[in-house]
XYZ file of C-alpha atoms in Angstrom:
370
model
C 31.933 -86.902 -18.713
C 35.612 -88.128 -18.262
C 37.819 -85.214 -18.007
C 35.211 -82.895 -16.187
C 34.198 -85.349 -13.815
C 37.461 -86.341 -12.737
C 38.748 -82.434 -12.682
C 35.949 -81.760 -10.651
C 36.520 -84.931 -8.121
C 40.169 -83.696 -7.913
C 39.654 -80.213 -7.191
C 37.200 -80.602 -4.770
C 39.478 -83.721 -2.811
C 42.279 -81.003 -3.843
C 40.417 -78.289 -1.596
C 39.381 -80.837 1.337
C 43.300 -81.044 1.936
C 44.431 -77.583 1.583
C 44.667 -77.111 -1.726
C 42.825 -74.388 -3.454
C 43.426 -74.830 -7.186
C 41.749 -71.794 -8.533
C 42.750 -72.695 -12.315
C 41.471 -76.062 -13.875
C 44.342 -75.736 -16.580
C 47.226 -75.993 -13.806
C 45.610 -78.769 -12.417
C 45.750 -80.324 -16.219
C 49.604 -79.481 -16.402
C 50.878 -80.064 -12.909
C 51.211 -83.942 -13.567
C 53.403 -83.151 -16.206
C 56.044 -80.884 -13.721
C 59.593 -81.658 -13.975
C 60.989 -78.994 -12.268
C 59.812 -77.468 -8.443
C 61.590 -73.691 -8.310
C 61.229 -72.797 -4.447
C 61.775 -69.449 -3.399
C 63.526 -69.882 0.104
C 62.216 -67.190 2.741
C 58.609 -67.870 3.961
C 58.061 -70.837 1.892
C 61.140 -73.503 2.523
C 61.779 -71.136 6.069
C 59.392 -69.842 8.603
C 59.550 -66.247 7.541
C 60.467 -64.542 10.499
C 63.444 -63.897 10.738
C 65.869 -62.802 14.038
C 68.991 -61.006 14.225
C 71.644 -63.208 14.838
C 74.823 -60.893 15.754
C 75.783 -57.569 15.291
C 79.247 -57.067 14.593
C 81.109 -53.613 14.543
C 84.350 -52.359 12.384
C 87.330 -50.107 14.066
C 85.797 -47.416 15.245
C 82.509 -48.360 15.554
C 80.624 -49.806 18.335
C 77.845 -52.706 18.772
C 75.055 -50.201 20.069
C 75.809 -47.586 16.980
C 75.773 -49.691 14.550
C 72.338 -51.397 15.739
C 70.718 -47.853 16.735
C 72.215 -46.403 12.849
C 70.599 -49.642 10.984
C 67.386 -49.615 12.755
C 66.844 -45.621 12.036
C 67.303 -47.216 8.326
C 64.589 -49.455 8.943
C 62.280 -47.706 11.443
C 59.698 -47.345 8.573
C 59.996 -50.681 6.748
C 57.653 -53.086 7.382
C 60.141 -56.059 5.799
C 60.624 -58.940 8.333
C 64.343 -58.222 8.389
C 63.670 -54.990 8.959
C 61.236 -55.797 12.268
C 63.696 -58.184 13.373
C 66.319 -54.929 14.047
C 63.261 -53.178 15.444
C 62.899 -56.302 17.508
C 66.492 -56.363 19.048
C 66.451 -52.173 19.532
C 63.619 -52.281 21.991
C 64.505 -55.728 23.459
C 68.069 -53.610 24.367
C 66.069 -50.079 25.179
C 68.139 -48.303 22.376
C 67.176 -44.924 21.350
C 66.820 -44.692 17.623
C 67.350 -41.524 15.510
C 65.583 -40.063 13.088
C 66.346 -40.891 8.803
C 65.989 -38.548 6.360
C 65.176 -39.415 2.873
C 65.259 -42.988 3.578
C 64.588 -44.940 0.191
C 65.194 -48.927 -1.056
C 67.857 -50.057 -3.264
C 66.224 -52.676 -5.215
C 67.363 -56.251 -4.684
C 70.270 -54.718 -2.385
C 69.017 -52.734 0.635
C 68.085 -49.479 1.979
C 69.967 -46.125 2.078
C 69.111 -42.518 3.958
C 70.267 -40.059 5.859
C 71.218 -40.054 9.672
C 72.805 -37.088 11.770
C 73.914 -35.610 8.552
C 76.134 -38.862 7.929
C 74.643 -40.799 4.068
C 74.374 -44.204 5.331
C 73.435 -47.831 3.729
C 72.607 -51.279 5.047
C 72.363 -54.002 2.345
C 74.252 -56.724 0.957
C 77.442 -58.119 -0.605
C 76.723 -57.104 -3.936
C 75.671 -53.592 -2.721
C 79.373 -53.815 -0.907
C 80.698 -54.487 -4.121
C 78.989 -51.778 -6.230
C 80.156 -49.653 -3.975
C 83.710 -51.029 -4.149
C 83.989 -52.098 -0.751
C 85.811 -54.822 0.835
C 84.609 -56.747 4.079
C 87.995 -56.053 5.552
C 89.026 -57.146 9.497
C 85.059 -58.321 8.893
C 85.831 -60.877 6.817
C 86.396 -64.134 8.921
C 83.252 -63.013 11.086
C 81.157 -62.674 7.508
C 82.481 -65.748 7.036
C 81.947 -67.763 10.053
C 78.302 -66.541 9.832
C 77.513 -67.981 6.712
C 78.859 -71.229 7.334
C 76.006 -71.325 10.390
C 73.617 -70.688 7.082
C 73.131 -66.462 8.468
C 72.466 -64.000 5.953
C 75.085 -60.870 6.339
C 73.874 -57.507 6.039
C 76.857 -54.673 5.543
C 76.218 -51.121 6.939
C 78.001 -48.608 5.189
C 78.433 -44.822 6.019
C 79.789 -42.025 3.559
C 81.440 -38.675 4.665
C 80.629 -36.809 1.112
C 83.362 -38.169 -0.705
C 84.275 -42.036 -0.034
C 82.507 -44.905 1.765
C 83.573 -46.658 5.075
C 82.712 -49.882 6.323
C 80.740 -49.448 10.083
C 79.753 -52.812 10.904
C 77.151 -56.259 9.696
C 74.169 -57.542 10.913
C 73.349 -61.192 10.640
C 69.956 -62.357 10.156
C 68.362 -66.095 10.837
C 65.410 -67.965 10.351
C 64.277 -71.453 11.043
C 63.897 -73.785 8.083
C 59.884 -74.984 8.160
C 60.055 -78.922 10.149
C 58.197 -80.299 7.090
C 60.710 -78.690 4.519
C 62.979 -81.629 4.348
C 59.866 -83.883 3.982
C 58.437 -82.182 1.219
C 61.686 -82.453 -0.866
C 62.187 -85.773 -0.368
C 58.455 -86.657 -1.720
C 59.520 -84.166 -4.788
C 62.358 -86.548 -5.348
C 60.271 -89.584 -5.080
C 58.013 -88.286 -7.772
C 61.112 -88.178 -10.053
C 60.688 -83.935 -9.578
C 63.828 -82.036 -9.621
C 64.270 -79.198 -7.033
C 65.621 -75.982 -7.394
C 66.049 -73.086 -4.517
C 66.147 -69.253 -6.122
C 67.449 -66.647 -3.239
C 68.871 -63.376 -3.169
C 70.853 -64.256 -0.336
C 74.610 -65.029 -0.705
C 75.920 -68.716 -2.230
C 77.516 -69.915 1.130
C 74.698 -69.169 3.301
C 72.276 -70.529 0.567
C 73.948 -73.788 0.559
C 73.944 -74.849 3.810
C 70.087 -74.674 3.669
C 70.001 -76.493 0.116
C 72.097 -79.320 1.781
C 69.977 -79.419 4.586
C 67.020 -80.268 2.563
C 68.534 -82.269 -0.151
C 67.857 -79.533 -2.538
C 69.040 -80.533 -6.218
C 70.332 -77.331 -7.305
C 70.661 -73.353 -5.875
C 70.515 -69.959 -7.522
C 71.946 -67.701 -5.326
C 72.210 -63.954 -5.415
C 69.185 -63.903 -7.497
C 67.853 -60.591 -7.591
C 63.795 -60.240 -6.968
C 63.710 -59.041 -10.819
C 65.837 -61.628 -12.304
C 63.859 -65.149 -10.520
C 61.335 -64.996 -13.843
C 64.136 -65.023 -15.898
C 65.798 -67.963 -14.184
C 62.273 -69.524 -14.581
C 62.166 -68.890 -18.361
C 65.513 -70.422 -18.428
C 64.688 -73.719 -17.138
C 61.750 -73.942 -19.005
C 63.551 -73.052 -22.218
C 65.523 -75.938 -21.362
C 62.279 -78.003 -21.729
C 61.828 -78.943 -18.232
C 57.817 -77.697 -16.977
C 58.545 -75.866 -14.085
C 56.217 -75.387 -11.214
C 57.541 -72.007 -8.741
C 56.461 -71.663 -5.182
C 56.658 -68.346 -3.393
C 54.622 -65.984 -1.557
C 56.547 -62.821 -1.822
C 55.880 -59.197 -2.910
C 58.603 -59.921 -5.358
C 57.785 -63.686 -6.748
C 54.414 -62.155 -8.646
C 56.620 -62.207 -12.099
C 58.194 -65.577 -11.658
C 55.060 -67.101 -10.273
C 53.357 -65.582 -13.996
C 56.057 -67.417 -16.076
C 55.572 -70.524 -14.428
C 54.212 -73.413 -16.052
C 52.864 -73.853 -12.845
C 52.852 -71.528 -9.990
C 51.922 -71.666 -6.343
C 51.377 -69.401 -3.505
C 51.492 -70.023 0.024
C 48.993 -68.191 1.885
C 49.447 -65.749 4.075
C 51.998 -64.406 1.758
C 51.630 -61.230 -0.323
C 48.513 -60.299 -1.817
C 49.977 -59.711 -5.564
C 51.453 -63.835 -5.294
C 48.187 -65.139 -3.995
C 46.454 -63.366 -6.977
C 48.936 -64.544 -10.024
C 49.221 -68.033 -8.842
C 47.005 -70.358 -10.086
C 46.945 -72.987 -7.046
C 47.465 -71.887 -3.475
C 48.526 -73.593 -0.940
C 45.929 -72.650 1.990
C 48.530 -73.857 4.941
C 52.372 -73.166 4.727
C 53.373 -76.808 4.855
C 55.673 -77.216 1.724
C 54.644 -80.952 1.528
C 51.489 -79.788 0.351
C 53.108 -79.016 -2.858
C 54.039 -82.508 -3.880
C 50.109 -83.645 -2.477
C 49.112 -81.307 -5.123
C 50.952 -83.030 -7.767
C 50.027 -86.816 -6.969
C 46.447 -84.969 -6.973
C 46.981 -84.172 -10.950
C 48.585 -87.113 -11.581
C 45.932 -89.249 -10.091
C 43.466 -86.356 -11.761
C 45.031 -86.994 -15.281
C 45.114 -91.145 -14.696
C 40.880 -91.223 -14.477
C 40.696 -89.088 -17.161
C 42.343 -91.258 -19.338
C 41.065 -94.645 -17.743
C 37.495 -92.702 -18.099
C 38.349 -92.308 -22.254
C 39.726 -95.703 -22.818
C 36.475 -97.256 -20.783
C 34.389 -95.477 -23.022
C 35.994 -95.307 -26.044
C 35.575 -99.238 -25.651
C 32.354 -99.104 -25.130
C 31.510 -97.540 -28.530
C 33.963 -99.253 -30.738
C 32.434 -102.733 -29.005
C 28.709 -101.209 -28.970
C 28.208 -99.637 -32.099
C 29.472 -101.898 -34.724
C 27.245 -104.792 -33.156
C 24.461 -102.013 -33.404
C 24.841 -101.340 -36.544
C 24.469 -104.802 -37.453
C 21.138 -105.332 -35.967
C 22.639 -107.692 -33.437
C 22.449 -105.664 -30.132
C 19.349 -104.974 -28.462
C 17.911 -101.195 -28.569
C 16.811 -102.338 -24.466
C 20.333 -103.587 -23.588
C 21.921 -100.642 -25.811
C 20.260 -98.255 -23.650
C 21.429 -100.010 -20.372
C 25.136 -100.552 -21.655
C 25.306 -96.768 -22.763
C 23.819 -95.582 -18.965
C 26.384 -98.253 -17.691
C 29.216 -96.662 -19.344
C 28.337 -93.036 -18.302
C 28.050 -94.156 -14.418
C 31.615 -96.165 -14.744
C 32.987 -93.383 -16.015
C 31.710 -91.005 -13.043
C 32.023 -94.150 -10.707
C 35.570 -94.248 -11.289
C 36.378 -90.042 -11.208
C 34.596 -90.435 -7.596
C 37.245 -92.652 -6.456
C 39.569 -89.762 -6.157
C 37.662 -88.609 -3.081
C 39.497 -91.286 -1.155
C 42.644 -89.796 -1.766
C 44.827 -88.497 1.165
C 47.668 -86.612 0.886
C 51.259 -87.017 3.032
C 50.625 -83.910 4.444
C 47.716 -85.158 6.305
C 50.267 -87.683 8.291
C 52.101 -86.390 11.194
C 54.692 -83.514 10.407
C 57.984 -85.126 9.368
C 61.210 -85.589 12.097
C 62.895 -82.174 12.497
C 65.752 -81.904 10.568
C 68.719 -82.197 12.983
C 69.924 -78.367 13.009
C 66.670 -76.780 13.340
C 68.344 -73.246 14.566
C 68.534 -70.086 12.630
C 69.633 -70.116 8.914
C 70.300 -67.913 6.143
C 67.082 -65.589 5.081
C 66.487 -64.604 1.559
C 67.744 -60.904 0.039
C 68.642 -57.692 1.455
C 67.221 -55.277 4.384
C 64.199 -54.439 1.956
């Protein structure tokens, strides 16, 4: 009766609060987590991301550069790509029409428009392409430091690419964010932020939260291998996203969460979701198996004293068959007694959300256009 009892007390409590853990087994491990992997965009931030600024090279102009990315994007459904849509009819901008429009993996978009082969990603699509960010520079720059995500658009005349101007996204870092890594901490969890986006702009929203460590520039195929990594390092690592992209790192988790609301492919591979996006509700889920695995093992010892007390005097002739009976039904309804006792368990995320963290504006968004 111990360890199903007690599972089942703590799932259901579990479920009461938010937490839907669909697998019994990561219940079982998740007391044992060292390591709390957050992807950024949707699950540390709110997900919906604005543009920021639009800033255009020589030669170029602001309303070009925003009616060129937003024919890019006109068929995208990615947030980044809604927020241009967002800004192009807020400012009544006619958009033309892409041709062959496709995504660059982990770096952006690229297509067609007027005739003129154009892209919109970021810095390490720049790179590839041997670009530099030229008289953009100190504007890149001063973006990130406000914790924006830069987006380069990049336009080809058949035989050499030309910088045309950057967007910068934003998004607004979740008001219990800062909450839920500080309850991490006080569980003795480390916490670790993978992102696509670039190092500076990453940063500012690690040391906003007091996030332990960042992977940056992380592209969506490589966050399972930084997974594998720490947990070849011998830490058990829990990852939290709810992206198209975080299905293979959420599988090679020793632990892995969704958030709902998030893609459909996350929600299915993880094996606890989180039924609200409040990022505290990851560390309630953890004093949940902790507290889980404690009964378990106070249910064992409780009866495993019973027996090595009960039977010897048994054997002996010395105990009572009546009072053997009694003490044996005693022991099975302390052991369920005690599993119960998790139903009383509240989790911080049931207390009123945490202070705002003090710059509660726009910061940097995870990856590229797509």
């Amino acid at each position: 009766l111990a360890t199903p009892t007690a599972i089942m007390a703590g799932t259901g409590v579990a479920a009461r609060h938010g937490i839907l853990i669909k697998d019994a087994e990561a219940l079982e491990i998740a007391h044992a987590v060292t390591v709390v992997a957050f992807d950024k965009t949707g699950t540390l931030t709110e997900g919906k991301p604005s543009l920021a600024a639009v800033v255009a090279a020589d030669g170029s102009n602001h309303d070009e550069v925003l009616r060129l990315a937003a024919a890019l994007q006109k068929s995208s459904s990615h947030p980044l790509a809604m927020a241009v849509m967002d800004k192009v009819r807020e400012e009544r901008l006619p958009v033309p029409e892409a041709h062959d429009a496709k995504a660059l993996p982990g770096r952006g978009v690229e297509g067609t428009v007027r005739g003129q082969k154009l892209a919109l990603g970021s810095t390490r699509m720049l790179r590839e392409l041997q670009l530099n960010e030229g008289d953009l520079l100190a504007d890149a720059q001063r973006l990130e430091r406000q914790g924006k995500t830069v987006s380069w658009l990049v336009g080809s005349d058949g035989k050499q690419w030309r910088l045309l101007g950057l967007l910068a996204f934003g998004d607004t870092i979740k008001h219990t964010a800062a909450a839920a890594v500080a309850r991490l901490h006080q569980l003795g969890i480390k916490t670790v932020m993978l992102t696509g986006d670039n190092r500076g702009a990453a940063e500012v929203v690690a040391k906003e939260l007091g996030i332990d460590e960042v992977r940056a520039e992380v592209l969506p195929g490589d966050k399972a291998a930084v997974v594998k990594e720490l947990r070849d390092a011998g830490a058990v690592v829990a990852f939290v996203g709810d992206g198209l992209n975080d299905g293979p790192a959420l599988a090679a988790a020793s632990v892995s969460y969704a958030m709902a609301g998030g893609a459909d492919v996350a929600t299915e591979t993880a094996g606890i979701t989180l039924m609200r996006g409040d990022p505290r509700l990851v560390a309630d889920s953890l004093d949940v198996s902790r507290r889980t695995y404690s009964k378990i093992k106070q249910g064992l010892f409780w009866a495993f004293g019973y027996n090595v007390l009960g039977i010897p005097l048994a054997a002996l002739g010395m105990l009572n068959p009546v009072i053997a009976g009694a003490a044996m039904a005693f022991s099975s309804v302390s052991v369920v007694v005690n599993a119960l006792t998790l139903r009383r368990w509240h989790g911080a995320a049931d207390a009123p959300a945490a202070r705002r963290p003090k710059h509660s504006q726009s910061v940097a968004v995870s990856g590229s256009p797509r």
